Amino acid sequence: MSAIPLTLLRGRRHVVGAKVSPYAYVAPFFLLFCAFGLFPLIYTAWVSLHEWTLLSDEHTFIGLGNFGTLLGDPYFWNATFNTLSIGIISTVPQLLLAIWLAHLLNRPLRLQTFFRVSLLLPNVTSVVAVVVIFSQLFGRDFGLINWVLGGFGVGAIDWAAGTASSHVAISVMIMWRWTGYNALIFLAAMQAVPRDLYEAATIDGASGFTQLRKITVPMIRPTIVFVVIVSTIGAMQILAEPLLFGGSLVTGGPDRQFQTLSLFVYEHGFSKFDFGYASAASWVMFLFVVLVAGVNYLLTRRMKGGLR
């Protein structure tokens, strides 16, 4: 008689353990997220409602005053334009090149492992080293880029002085660093595509580009959506490249020609110590990131119909 209740008790413990254990496994992530993600986010929102500076011990509540001042700040909109410009120039060619490189590496090639590892090397290189090298390449007087352009009769370009030229230079740095990383993600998705589809397309006389456009891209569409969203979020948070390219100027050049939103927040938070204004800018920047990522998600979702 005593064995039956013991069996039932063990069964109940097993059922409870099976239901509770998944939450116990993911609990550390949510605890860390609440401590280092959710709490700073909420606290930043609270700080943005105050006149909060390190120069004063009193933090006056001003409501949405920081947001009103921010929306009328021309420097903020300049930083927004620079962020979108650099983001588009760096992200669109980067993703197209990454898909093309992944398509090439998805074919039978010699030294495949070597080429795949080589694609990842730019990403593991220190961003400081990348910016220092490319700053020398884009140098006005002795840069390699201007030397090559001089061979075609183009005069020396002061890449850091102009808005368009500085955006191109920074975008090239970002492309060089992240194209290979995204190519490996696309390659992993491409290897899951059934080889029978390519063999049938080859028999039908389809070229490599046609196979890429008609077979590969539609089949890896979920991966493309993921990479586009992640790349968009990263492009909206560019900080190190423009900061180091401008010689650690938080203004993004003397005329703010390449100051991004992250640099704008950094300037007011850690240069002027106006944390209330910087927090308001951070929240508007967060909303911009969500908006742009959402638009990219919708556009990428529609891509399937346009490729048929």
PDB file of C-alpha atoms in Angstrom:
ATOM      1  CA  MET A   1       0.000   0.000   0.000  1.00  0.00           C
ATOM      2  CA  SER A   2       2.880   2.360   0.745  1.00  0.00           C
ATOM      3  CA  ALA A   3       4.493   1.769  -2.658  1.00  0.00           C
ATOM      4  CA  ILE A   4       1.611   3.336  -4.557  1.00  0.00           C
ATOM      5  CA  PRO A   5       1.757   6.808  -2.938  1.00  0.00           C
ATOM      6  CA  LEU A   6       5.573   6.793  -3.295  1.00  0.00           C
ATOM      7  CA  THR A   7       5.273   6.055  -7.012  1.00  0.00           C
ATOM      8  CA  LEU A   8       2.713   8.800  -7.437  1.00  0.00           C
ATOM      9  CA  LEU A   9       4.934  11.226  -5.524  1.00  0.00           C
ATOM     10  CA  ARG A  10       7.893  10.448  -7.748  1.00  0.00           C
ATOM     11  CA  GLY A  11       5.730  10.879 -10.815  1.00  0.00           C
ATOM     12  CA  ARG A  12       4.517  14.252  -9.605  1.00  0.00           C
ATOM     13  CA  ARG A  13       8.094  15.347  -8.897  1.00  0.00           C
ATOM     14  CA  HIS A  14       9.094  14.272 -12.385  1.00  0.00           C
ATOM     15  CA  VAL A  15       6.242  16.240 -13.961  1.00  0.00           C
ATOM     16  CA  VAL A  16       6.977  19.322 -11.862  1.00  0.00           C
ATOM     17  CA  GLY A  17      10.685  19.043 -12.642  1.00  0.00           C
ATOM     18  CA  ALA A  18       9.986  18.752 -16.370  1.00  0.00           C
ATOM     19  CA  LYS A  19       7.846  21.895 -16.253  1.00  0.00           C
ATOM     20  CA  VAL A  20      10.100  23.974 -14.013  1.00  0.00           C
ATOM     21  CA  SER A  21      13.545  22.993 -15.300  1.00  0.00           C
ATOM     22  CA  PRO A  22      13.292  24.897 -18.636  1.00  0.00           C
ATOM     23  CA  TYR A  23      12.597  28.118 -16.725  1.00  0.00           C
ATOM     24  CA  ALA A  24      15.517  27.406 -14.416  1.00  0.00           C
ATOM     25  CA  TYR A  25      17.811  26.999 -17.423  1.00  0.00           C
ATOM     26  CA  VAL A  26      16.847  30.350 -18.966  1.00  0.00           C
ATOM     27  CA  ALA A  27      16.608  32.190 -15.630  1.00  0.00           C
ATOM     28  CA  PRO A  28      20.294  33.296 -15.594  1.00  0.00           C
ATOM     29  CA  PHE A  29      19.852  35.091 -18.912  1.00  0.00           C
ATOM     30  CA  PHE A  30      16.763  36.968 -17.744  1.00  0.00           C
ATOM     31  CA  LEU A  31      18.423  37.873 -14.444  1.00  0.00           C
ATOM     32  CA  LEU A  32      21.414  39.335 -16.297  1.00  0.00           C
ATOM     33  CA  PHE A  33      19.111  41.037 -18.787  1.00  0.00           C
ATOM     34  CA  CYS A  34      17.080  42.671 -16.025  1.00  0.00           C
ATOM     35  CA  ALA A  35      20.234  43.800 -14.207  1.00  0.00           C
ATOM     36  CA  PHE A  36      22.218  45.082 -17.185  1.00  0.00           C
ATOM     37  CA  GLY A  37      19.530  45.684 -19.801  1.00  0.00           C
ATOM     38  CA  LEU A  38      16.054  46.380 -18.492  1.00  0.00           C
ATOM     39  CA  PHE A  39      17.017  48.336 -15.376  1.00  0.00           C
ATOM     40  CA  PRO A  40      19.421  50.715 -17.218  1.00  0.00           C
ATOM     41  CA  LEU A  41      16.748  51.242 -19.857  1.00  0.00           C
ATOM     42  CA  ILE A  42      14.105  52.208 -17.315  1.00  0.00           C
ATOM     43  CA  TYR A  43      16.550  54.270 -15.277  1.00  0.00           C
ATOM     44  CA  THR A  44      17.665  56.151 -18.405  1.00  0.00           C
ATOM     45  CA  ALA A  45      14.028  57.011 -19.096  1.00  0.00           C
ATOM     46  CA  TRP A  46      13.756  58.406 -15.554  1.00  0.00           C
ATOM     47  CA  VAL A  47      16.962  60.432 -15.943  1.00  0.00           C
ATOM     48  CA  SER A  48      15.744  61.869 -19.262  1.00  0.00           C
ATOM     49  CA  LEU A  49      12.870  63.549 -17.418  1.00  0.00           C
ATOM     50  CA  HIS A  50      15.266  65.563 -15.244  1.00  0.00           C
ATOM     51  CA  GLU A  51      17.835  68.280 -15.605  1.00  0.00           C
ATOM     52  CA  TRP A  52      20.543  65.853 -14.558  1.00  0.00           C
ATOM     53  CA  THR A  53      24.151  67.042 -14.665  1.00  0.00           C
ATOM     54  CA  LEU A  54      27.260  66.226 -12.669  1.00  0.00           C
ATOM     55  CA  LEU A  55      27.787  69.919 -12.056  1.00  0.00           C
ATOM     56  CA  SER A  56      24.846  70.040  -9.649  1.00  0.00           C
ATOM     57  CA  ASP A  57      23.660  67.852  -6.787  1.00  0.00           C
ATOM     58  CA  GLU A  58      20.032  68.732  -7.482  1.00  0.00           C
ATOM     59  CA  HIS A  59      18.145  66.988 -10.277  1.00  0.00           C
ATOM     60  CA  THR A  60      15.143  69.095 -11.210  1.00  0.00           C
ATOM     61  CA  PHE A  61      12.184  67.314 -12.759  1.00  0.00           C
ATOM     62  CA  ILE A  62      11.385  68.965 -16.119  1.00  0.00           C
ATOM     63  CA  GLY A  63       9.167  66.342 -17.724  1.00  0.00           C
ATOM     64  CA  LEU A  64       9.551  66.209 -21.498  1.00  0.00           C
ATOM     65  CA  GLY A  65      11.650  69.367 -21.595  1.00  0.00           C
ATOM     66  CA  ASN A  66      14.786  67.535 -22.725  1.00  0.00           C
ATOM     67  CA  PHE A  67      12.900  65.889 -25.558  1.00  0.00           C
ATOM     68  CA  GLY A  68      11.462  69.225 -26.722  1.00  0.00           C
ATOM     69  CA  THR A  69      14.918  70.803 -26.727  1.00  0.00           C
ATOM     70  CA  LEU A  70      16.341  67.790 -28.500  1.00  0.00           C
ATOM     71  CA  LEU A  71      13.832  67.870 -31.346  1.00  0.00           C
ATOM     72  CA  GLY A  72      14.730  71.506 -31.966  1.00  0.00           C
ATOM     73  CA  ASP A  73      18.470  70.906 -31.851  1.00  0.00           C
ATOM     74  CA  PRO A  74      20.001  71.127 -35.366  1.00  0.00           C
ATOM     75  CA  TYR A  75      23.062  69.177 -34.214  1.00  0.00           C
ATOM     76  CA  PHE A  76      20.822  66.258 -33.291  1.00  0.00           C
ATOM     77  CA  TRP A  77      19.235  66.152 -36.735  1.00  0.00           C
ATOM     78  CA  ASN A  78      22.649  66.503 -38.316  1.00  0.00           C
ATOM     79  CA  ALA A  79      23.780  63.455 -36.346  1.00  0.00           C
ATOM     80  CA  THR A  80      20.633  61.606 -37.419  1.00  0.00           C
ATOM     81  CA  PHE A  81      21.323  62.358 -41.087  1.00  0.00           C
ATOM     82  CA  ASN A  82      24.959  61.260 -40.745  1.00  0.00           C
ATOM     83  CA  THR A  83      23.923  58.022 -39.061  1.00  0.00           C
ATOM     84  CA  LEU A  84      21.393  57.161 -41.779  1.00  0.00           C
ATOM     85  CA  SER A  85      23.810  58.134 -44.542  1.00  0.00           C
ATOM     86  CA  ILE A  86      26.703  56.074 -43.210  1.00  0.00           C
ATOM     87  CA  GLY A  87      24.339  53.222 -42.380  1.00  0.00           C
ATOM     88  CA  ILE A  88      22.919  53.008 -45.905  1.00  0.00           C
ATOM     89  CA  ILE A  89      26.271  53.423 -47.656  1.00  0.00           C
ATOM     90  CA  SER A  90      27.883  50.730 -45.508  1.00  0.00           C
ATOM     91  CA  THR A  91      25.041  48.237 -45.058  1.00  0.00           C
ATOM     92  CA  VAL A  92      23.555  47.837 -48.541  1.00  0.00           C
ATOM     93  CA  PRO A  93      26.813  47.121 -50.444  1.00  0.00           C
ATOM     94  CA  GLN A  94      28.054  45.060 -47.513  1.00  0.00           C
ATOM     95  CA  LEU A  95      25.092  42.675 -47.573  1.00  0.00           C
ATOM     96  CA  LEU A  96      25.132  42.333 -51.365  1.00  0.00           C
ATOM     97  CA  LEU A  97      28.853  41.573 -51.329  1.00  0.00           C
ATOM     98  CA  ALA A  98      28.410  39.132 -48.447  1.00  0.00           C
ATOM     99  CA  ILE A  99      25.752  37.153 -50.359  1.00  0.00           C
ATOM    100  CA  TRP A 100      27.976  37.064 -53.458  1.00  0.00           C
ATOM    101  CA  LEU A 101      31.015  35.867 -51.474  1.00  0.00           C
ATOM    102  CA  ALA A 102      28.939  33.217 -49.717  1.00  0.00           C
ATOM    103  CA  HIS A 103      27.621  32.059 -53.098  1.00  0.00           C
ATOM    104  CA  LEU A 104      31.168  31.662 -54.406  1.00  0.00           C
ATOM    105  CA  LEU A 105      32.322  29.752 -51.320  1.00  0.00           C
ATOM    106  CA  ASN A 106      29.292  27.492 -51.493  1.00  0.00           C
ATOM    107  CA  ARG A 107      30.749  25.911 -54.622  1.00  0.00           C
ATOM    108  CA  PRO A 108      33.417  23.169 -54.636  1.00  0.00           C
ATOM    109  CA  LEU A 109      36.708  25.039 -54.343  1.00  0.00           C
ATOM    110  CA  ARG A 110      40.236  24.236 -53.315  1.00  0.00           C
ATOM    111  CA  LEU A 111      41.351  25.578 -49.950  1.00  0.00           C
ATOM    112  CA  GLN A 112      37.765  26.233 -48.880  1.00  0.00           C
ATOM    113  CA  THR A 113      38.682  26.253 -45.187  1.00  0.00           C
ATOM    114  CA  PHE A 114      41.424  28.797 -45.788  1.00  0.00           C
ATOM    115  CA  PHE A 115      39.087  31.183 -47.610  1.00  0.00           C
ATOM    116  CA  ARG A 116      36.380  30.823 -44.977  1.00  0.00           C
ATOM    117  CA  VAL A 117      38.772  31.545 -42.132  1.00  0.00           C
ATOM    118  CA  SER A 118      40.183  34.502 -44.074  1.00  0.00           C
ATOM    119  CA  LEU A 119      36.716  36.044 -44.266  1.00  0.00           C
ATOM    120  CA  LEU A 120      36.537  36.104 -40.478  1.00  0.00           C
ATOM    121  CA  LEU A 121      39.942  37.728 -39.905  1.00  0.00           C
ATOM    122  CA  PRO A 122      38.763  41.338 -40.464  1.00  0.00           C
ATOM    123  CA  ASN A 123      36.061  40.882 -37.840  1.00  0.00           C
ATOM    124  CA  VAL A 124      38.447  39.658 -35.137  1.00  0.00           C
ATOM    125  CA  THR A 125      40.888  42.476 -35.854  1.00  0.00           C
ATOM    126  CA  SER A 126      40.851  45.308 -33.311  1.00  0.00           C
ATOM    127  CA  VAL A 127      38.669  48.191 -34.438  1.00  0.00           C
ATOM    128  CA  VAL A 128      41.416  50.582 -33.357  1.00  0.00           C
ATOM    129  CA  ALA A 129      43.892  48.887 -35.686  1.00  0.00           C
ATOM    130  CA  VAL A 130      41.354  48.942 -38.514  1.00  0.00           C
ATOM    131  CA  VAL A 131      40.680  52.664 -38.159  1.00  0.00           C
ATOM    132  CA  VAL A 132      44.375  53.521 -37.841  1.00  0.00           C
ATOM    133  CA  ILE A 133      45.220  51.611 -41.021  1.00  0.00           C
ATOM    134  CA  PHE A 134      42.326  53.015 -43.018  1.00  0.00           C
ATOM    135  CA  SER A 135      43.013  56.524 -41.752  1.00  0.00           C
ATOM    136  CA  GLN A 136      46.464  56.175 -43.296  1.00  0.00           C
ATOM    137  CA  LEU A 137      44.989  54.783 -46.506  1.00  0.00           C
ATOM    138  CA  PHE A 138      42.587  57.717 -46.741  1.00  0.00           C
ATOM    139  CA  GLY A 139      45.232  60.275 -45.806  1.00  0.00           C
ATOM    140  CA  ARG A 140      45.082  63.529 -47.762  1.00  0.00           C
ATOM    141  CA  ASP A 141      48.785  63.953 -48.561  1.00  0.00           C
ATOM    142  CA  PHE A 142      50.350  60.484 -48.432  1.00  0.00           C
ATOM    143  CA  GLY A 143      47.363  58.146 -48.485  1.00  0.00           C
ATOM    144  CA  LEU A 144      47.346  55.152 -50.798  1.00  0.00           C
ATOM    145  CA  ILE A 145      43.796  55.872 -51.987  1.00  0.00           C
ATOM    146  CA  ASN A 146      44.703  59.363 -53.178  1.00  0.00           C
ATOM    147  CA  TRP A 147      47.878  58.006 -54.785  1.00  0.00           C
ATOM    148  CA  VAL A 148      45.825  55.512 -56.807  1.00  0.00           C
ATOM    149  CA  LEU A 149      43.266  58.169 -57.736  1.00  0.00           C
ATOM    150  CA  GLY A 150      46.111  60.446 -58.797  1.00  0.00           C
ATOM    151  CA  GLY A 151      47.067  57.860 -61.401  1.00  0.00           C
ATOM    152  CA  PHE A 152      43.669  58.461 -63.001  1.00  0.00           C
ATOM    153  CA  GLY A 153      44.064  62.225 -62.916  1.00  0.00           C
ATOM    154  CA  VAL A 154      41.956  62.793 -59.805  1.00  0.00           C
ATOM    155  CA  GLY A 155      43.289  65.381 -57.374  1.00  0.00           C
ATOM    156  CA  ALA A 156      43.971  64.715 -53.723  1.00  0.00           C
ATOM    157  CA  ILE A 157      40.799  64.371 -51.636  1.00  0.00           C
ATOM    158  CA  ASP A 158      40.644  65.448 -48.013  1.00  0.00           C
ATOM    159  CA  TRP A 159      38.483  62.525 -46.964  1.00  0.00           C
ATOM    160  CA  ALA A 160      37.932  63.686 -43.394  1.00  0.00           C
ATOM    161  CA  ALA A 161      36.975  67.261 -44.338  1.00  0.00           C
ATOM    162  CA  GLY A 162      33.893  66.682 -46.487  1.00  0.00           C
ATOM    163  CA  THR A 163      30.575  65.176 -45.526  1.00  0.00           C
ATOM    164  CA  ALA A 164      30.216  62.767 -48.447  1.00  0.00           C
ATOM    165  CA  SER A 165      33.909  61.799 -48.518  1.00  0.00           C
ATOM    166  CA  SER A 166      34.055  61.119 -44.765  1.00  0.00           C
ATOM    167  CA  HIS A 167      30.904  59.020 -44.950  1.00  0.00           C
ATOM    168  CA  VAL A 168      32.410  56.943 -47.749  1.00  0.00           C
ATOM    169  CA  ALA A 169      35.676  56.463 -45.847  1.00  0.00           C
ATOM    170  CA  ILE A 170      33.927  55.364 -42.640  1.00  0.00           C
ATOM    171  CA  SER A 171      31.583  53.102 -44.606  1.00  0.00           C
ATOM    172  CA  VAL A 172      34.540  51.356 -46.251  1.00  0.00           C
ATOM    173  CA  MET A 173      35.970  50.589 -42.809  1.00  0.00           C
ATOM    174  CA  ILE A 174      32.674  49.113 -41.661  1.00  0.00           C
ATOM    175  CA  MET A 175      32.266  47.094 -44.859  1.00  0.00           C
ATOM    176  CA  TRP A 176      35.789  45.661 -44.635  1.00  0.00           C
ATOM    177  CA  ARG A 177      35.217  44.609 -41.022  1.00  0.00           C
ATOM    178  CA  TRP A 178      31.752  43.031 -41.268  1.00  0.00           C
ATOM    179  CA  THR A 179      31.339  41.716 -44.832  1.00  0.00           C
ATOM    180  CA  GLY A 180      33.170  38.461 -44.177  1.00  0.00           C
ATOM    181  CA  TYR A 181      31.282  37.853 -40.934  1.00  0.00           C
ATOM    182  CA  ASN A 182      27.914  38.214 -42.668  1.00  0.00           C
ATOM    183  CA  ALA A 183      29.165  36.104 -45.589  1.00  0.00           C
ATOM    184  CA  LEU A 184      29.806  33.190 -43.223  1.00  0.00           C
ATOM    185  CA  ILE A 185      26.279  33.501 -41.835  1.00  0.00           C
ATOM    186  CA  PHE A 186      24.854  33.416 -45.359  1.00  0.00           C
ATOM    187  CA  LEU A 187      27.145  30.494 -46.225  1.00  0.00           C
ATOM    188  CA  ALA A 188      25.844  28.465 -43.291  1.00  0.00           C
ATOM    189  CA  ALA A 189      22.287  29.042 -44.526  1.00  0.00           C
ATOM    190  CA  MET A 190      23.204  28.214 -48.129  1.00  0.00           C
ATOM    191  CA  GLN A 191      24.648  24.841 -47.148  1.00  0.00           C
ATOM    192  CA  ALA A 192      21.217  23.827 -45.885  1.00  0.00           C
ATOM    193  CA  VAL A 193      19.687  24.354 -49.340  1.00  0.00           C
ATOM    194  CA  PRO A 194      19.156  20.963 -51.085  1.00  0.00           C
ATOM    195  CA  ARG A 195      21.794  20.348 -53.747  1.00  0.00           C
ATOM    196  CA  ASP A 196      19.156  18.730 -55.984  1.00  0.00           C
ATOM    197  CA  LEU A 197      17.751  22.172 -56.742  1.00  0.00           C
ATOM    198  CA  TYR A 198      21.078  23.392 -58.092  1.00  0.00           C
ATOM    199  CA  GLU A 199      21.642  20.220 -60.080  1.00  0.00           C
ATOM    200  CA  ALA A 200      18.219  20.522 -61.694  1.00  0.00           C
ATOM    201  CA  ALA A 201      18.827  24.199 -62.459  1.00  0.00           C
ATOM    202  CA  THR A 202      22.209  23.382 -64.014  1.00  0.00           C
ATOM    203  CA  ILE A 203      20.614  20.754 -66.241  1.00  0.00           C
ATOM    204  CA  ASP A 204      18.041  23.329 -67.332  1.00  0.00           C
ATOM    205  CA  GLY A 205      20.872  25.681 -68.314  1.00  0.00           C
ATOM    206  CA  ALA A 206      20.500  28.228 -65.506  1.00  0.00           C
ATOM    207  CA  SER A 207      23.568  30.370 -64.915  1.00  0.00           C
ATOM    208  CA  GLY A 208      25.200  30.858 -61.536  1.00  0.00           C
ATOM    209  CA  PHE A 209      23.618  34.294 -61.121  1.00  0.00           C
ATOM    210  CA  THR A 210      20.181  32.917 -62.016  1.00  0.00           C
ATOM    211  CA  GLN A 211      20.578  30.149 -59.461  1.00  0.00           C
ATOM    212  CA  LEU A 212      21.572  32.715 -56.861  1.00  0.00           C
ATOM    213  CA  ARG A 213      18.572  34.905 -57.632  1.00  0.00           C
ATOM    214  CA  LYS A 214      15.944  32.211 -58.145  1.00  0.00           C
ATOM    215  CA  ILE A 215      17.032  29.497 -55.710  1.00  0.00           C
ATOM    216  CA  THR A 216      19.522  30.674 -53.107  1.00  0.00           C
ATOM    217  CA  VAL A 217      18.055  34.024 -52.091  1.00  0.00           C
ATOM    218  CA  PRO A 218      14.438  32.787 -51.684  1.00  0.00           C
ATOM    219  CA  MET A 219      15.608  29.724 -49.746  1.00  0.00           C
ATOM    220  CA  ILE A 220      17.705  31.700 -47.245  1.00  0.00           C
ATOM    221  CA  ARG A 221      15.206  34.530 -46.859  1.00  0.00           C
ATOM    222  CA  PRO A 222      14.813  34.066 -43.059  1.00  0.00           C
ATOM    223  CA  THR A 223      18.577  34.399 -42.661  1.00  0.00           C
ATOM    224  CA  ILE A 224      18.584  37.495 -44.855  1.00  0.00           C
ATOM    225  CA  VAL A 225      15.869  39.041 -42.683  1.00  0.00           C
ATOM    226  CA  PHE A 226      17.924  38.312 -39.562  1.00  0.00           C
ATOM    227  CA  VAL A 227      21.170  39.722 -41.001  1.00  0.00           C
ATOM    228  CA  VAL A 228      19.436  42.840 -42.350  1.00  0.00           C
ATOM    229  CA  ILE A 229      17.878  43.607 -38.958  1.00  0.00           C
ATOM    230  CA  VAL A 230      21.096  42.988 -37.022  1.00  0.00           C
ATOM    231  CA  SER A 231      23.145  45.022 -39.519  1.00  0.00           C
ATOM    232  CA  THR A 232      20.616  47.855 -39.333  1.00  0.00           C
ATOM    233  CA  ILE A 233      20.797  47.944 -35.551  1.00  0.00           C
ATOM    234  CA  GLY A 234      24.591  47.953 -35.712  1.00  0.00           C
ATOM    235  CA  ALA A 235      24.620  50.723 -38.321  1.00  0.00           C
ATOM    236  CA  MET A 236      22.433  52.922 -36.116  1.00  0.00           C
ATOM    237  CA  GLN A 237      24.884  52.490 -33.221  1.00  0.00           C
ATOM    238  CA  ILE A 238      28.151  53.344 -34.973  1.00  0.00           C
ATOM    239  CA  LEU A 239      30.578  54.889 -32.497  1.00  0.00           C
ATOM    240  CA  ALA A 240      34.182  53.658 -32.642  1.00  0.00           C
ATOM    241  CA  GLU A 241      34.848  54.231 -36.342  1.00  0.00           C
ATOM    242  CA  PRO A 242      33.818  57.918 -36.542  1.00  0.00           C
ATOM    243  CA  LEU A 243      35.312  58.653 -33.111  1.00  0.00           C
ATOM    244  CA  LEU A 244      38.747  57.297 -34.010  1.00  0.00           C
ATOM    245  CA  PHE A 245      38.600  58.542 -37.597  1.00  0.00           C
ATOM    246  CA  GLY A 246      38.140  62.084 -36.302  1.00  0.00           C
ATOM    247  CA  GLY A 247      41.119  61.870 -33.959  1.00  0.00           C
ATOM    248  CA  SER A 248      38.929  61.228 -30.880  1.00  0.00           C
ATOM    249  CA  LEU A 249      36.825  64.318 -31.586  1.00  0.00           C
ATOM    250  CA  VAL A 250      33.388  63.651 -30.099  1.00  0.00           C
ATOM    251  CA  THR A 251      31.947  66.246 -32.480  1.00  0.00           C
ATOM    252  CA  GLY A 252      32.733  64.065 -35.503  1.00  0.00           C
ATOM    253  CA  GLY A 253      34.994  66.581 -37.209  1.00  0.00           C
ATOM    254  CA  PRO A 254      35.244  70.362 -36.860  1.00  0.00           C
ATOM    255  CA  ASP A 255      31.971  70.867 -38.742  1.00  0.00           C
ATOM    256  CA  ARG A 256      30.254  67.778 -37.296  1.00  0.00           C
ATOM    257  CA  GLN A 257      30.332  66.309 -40.791  1.00  0.00           C
ATOM    258  CA  PHE A 258      30.416  62.695 -39.571  1.00  0.00           C
ATOM    259  CA  GLN A 259      29.042  62.872 -36.034  1.00  0.00           C
ATOM    260  CA  THR A 260      26.646  59.985 -35.510  1.00  0.00           C
ATOM    261  CA  LEU A 261      23.868  59.623 -32.947  1.00  0.00           C
ATOM    262  CA  SER A 262      26.097  57.543 -30.692  1.00  0.00           C
ATOM    263  CA  LEU A 263      28.755  60.257 -30.822  1.00  0.00           C
ATOM    264  CA  PHE A 264      26.088  62.860 -30.077  1.00  0.00           C
ATOM    265  CA  VAL A 265      25.034  60.944 -26.966  1.00  0.00           C
ATOM    266  CA  TYR A 266      28.671  60.431 -25.984  1.00  0.00           C
ATOM    267  CA  GLU A 267      29.395  64.147 -26.382  1.00  0.00           C
ATOM    268  CA  HIS A 268      26.593  65.287 -24.085  1.00  0.00           C
ATOM    269  CA  GLY A 269      26.931  62.445 -21.594  1.00  0.00           C
ATOM    270  CA  PHE A 270      30.674  62.101 -21.127  1.00  0.00           C
ATOM    271  CA  SER A 271      32.017  65.409 -22.410  1.00  0.00           C
ATOM    272  CA  LYS A 272      29.426  67.913 -21.209  1.00  0.00           C
ATOM    273  CA  PHE A 273      28.159  65.629 -18.395  1.00  0.00           C
ATOM    274  CA  ASP A 274      24.556  66.486 -19.225  1.00  0.00           C
ATOM    275  CA  PHE A 275      23.095  63.066 -18.536  1.00  0.00           C
ATOM    276  CA  GLY A 276      19.480  64.197 -18.717  1.00  0.00           C
ATOM    277  CA  TYR A 277      19.876  65.480 -22.267  1.00  0.00           C
ATOM    278  CA  ALA A 278      22.033  62.498 -23.255  1.00  0.00           C
ATOM    279  CA  SER A 279      19.415  60.095 -21.866  1.00  0.00           C
ATOM    280  CA  ALA A 280      16.682  61.803 -23.883  1.00  0.00           C
ATOM    281  CA  ALA A 281      18.837  61.478 -26.998  1.00  0.00           C
ATOM    282  CA  SER A 282      19.427  57.807 -26.191  1.00  0.00           C
ATOM    283  CA  TRP A 283      15.708  57.126 -25.995  1.00  0.00           C
ATOM    284  CA  VAL A 284      14.975  58.922 -29.271  1.00  0.00           C
ATOM    285  CA  MET A 285      17.844  56.988 -30.811  1.00  0.00           C
ATOM    286  CA  PHE A 286      16.300  53.769 -29.479  1.00  0.00           C
ATOM    287  CA  LEU A 287      12.986  54.640 -31.118  1.00  0.00           C
ATOM    288  CA  PHE A 288      14.783  55.403 -34.397  1.00  0.00           C
ATOM    289  CA  VAL A 289      16.507  52.013 -34.255  1.00  0.00           C
ATOM    290  CA  VAL A 290      13.205  50.215 -33.689  1.00  0.00           C
ATOM    291  CA  LEU A 291      11.547  52.182 -36.512  1.00  0.00           C
ATOM    292  CA  VAL A 292      14.326  51.608 -39.052  1.00  0.00           C
ATOM    293  CA  ALA A 293      14.669  47.935 -38.116  1.00  0.00           C
ATOM    294  CA  GLY A 294      10.913  47.499 -38.474  1.00  0.00           C
ATOM    295  CA  VAL A 295      10.869  49.134 -41.903  1.00  0.00           C
ATOM    296  CA  ASN A 296      13.755  46.929 -43.039  1.00  0.00           C
ATOM    297  CA  TYR A 297      11.939  43.873 -41.725  1.00  0.00           C
ATOM    298  CA  LEU A 298       8.813  44.696 -43.708  1.00  0.00           C
ATOM    299  CA  LEU A 299      10.790  45.439 -46.873  1.00  0.00           C
ATOM    300  CA  THR A 300      12.767  42.226 -46.559  1.00  0.00           C
ATOM    301  CA  ARG A 301       9.607  40.204 -45.954  1.00  0.00           C
ATOM    302  CA  ARG A 302       8.210  41.541 -49.227  1.00  0.00           C
ATOM    303  CA  MET A 303      11.349  40.487 -51.053  1.00  0.00           C
ATOM    304  CA  LYS A 304      10.080  36.971 -51.628  1.00  0.00           C
ATOM    305  CA  GLY A 305       7.277  38.111 -53.884  1.00  0.00           C
ATOM    306  CA  GLY A 306       9.550  40.400 -55.879  1.00  0.00           C
ATOM    307  CA  LEU A 307      12.037  37.618 -56.615  1.00  0.00           C
ATOM    308  CA  ARG A 308       9.531  35.310 -58.274  1.00  0.00           C
TER     309      ARG A 308
END
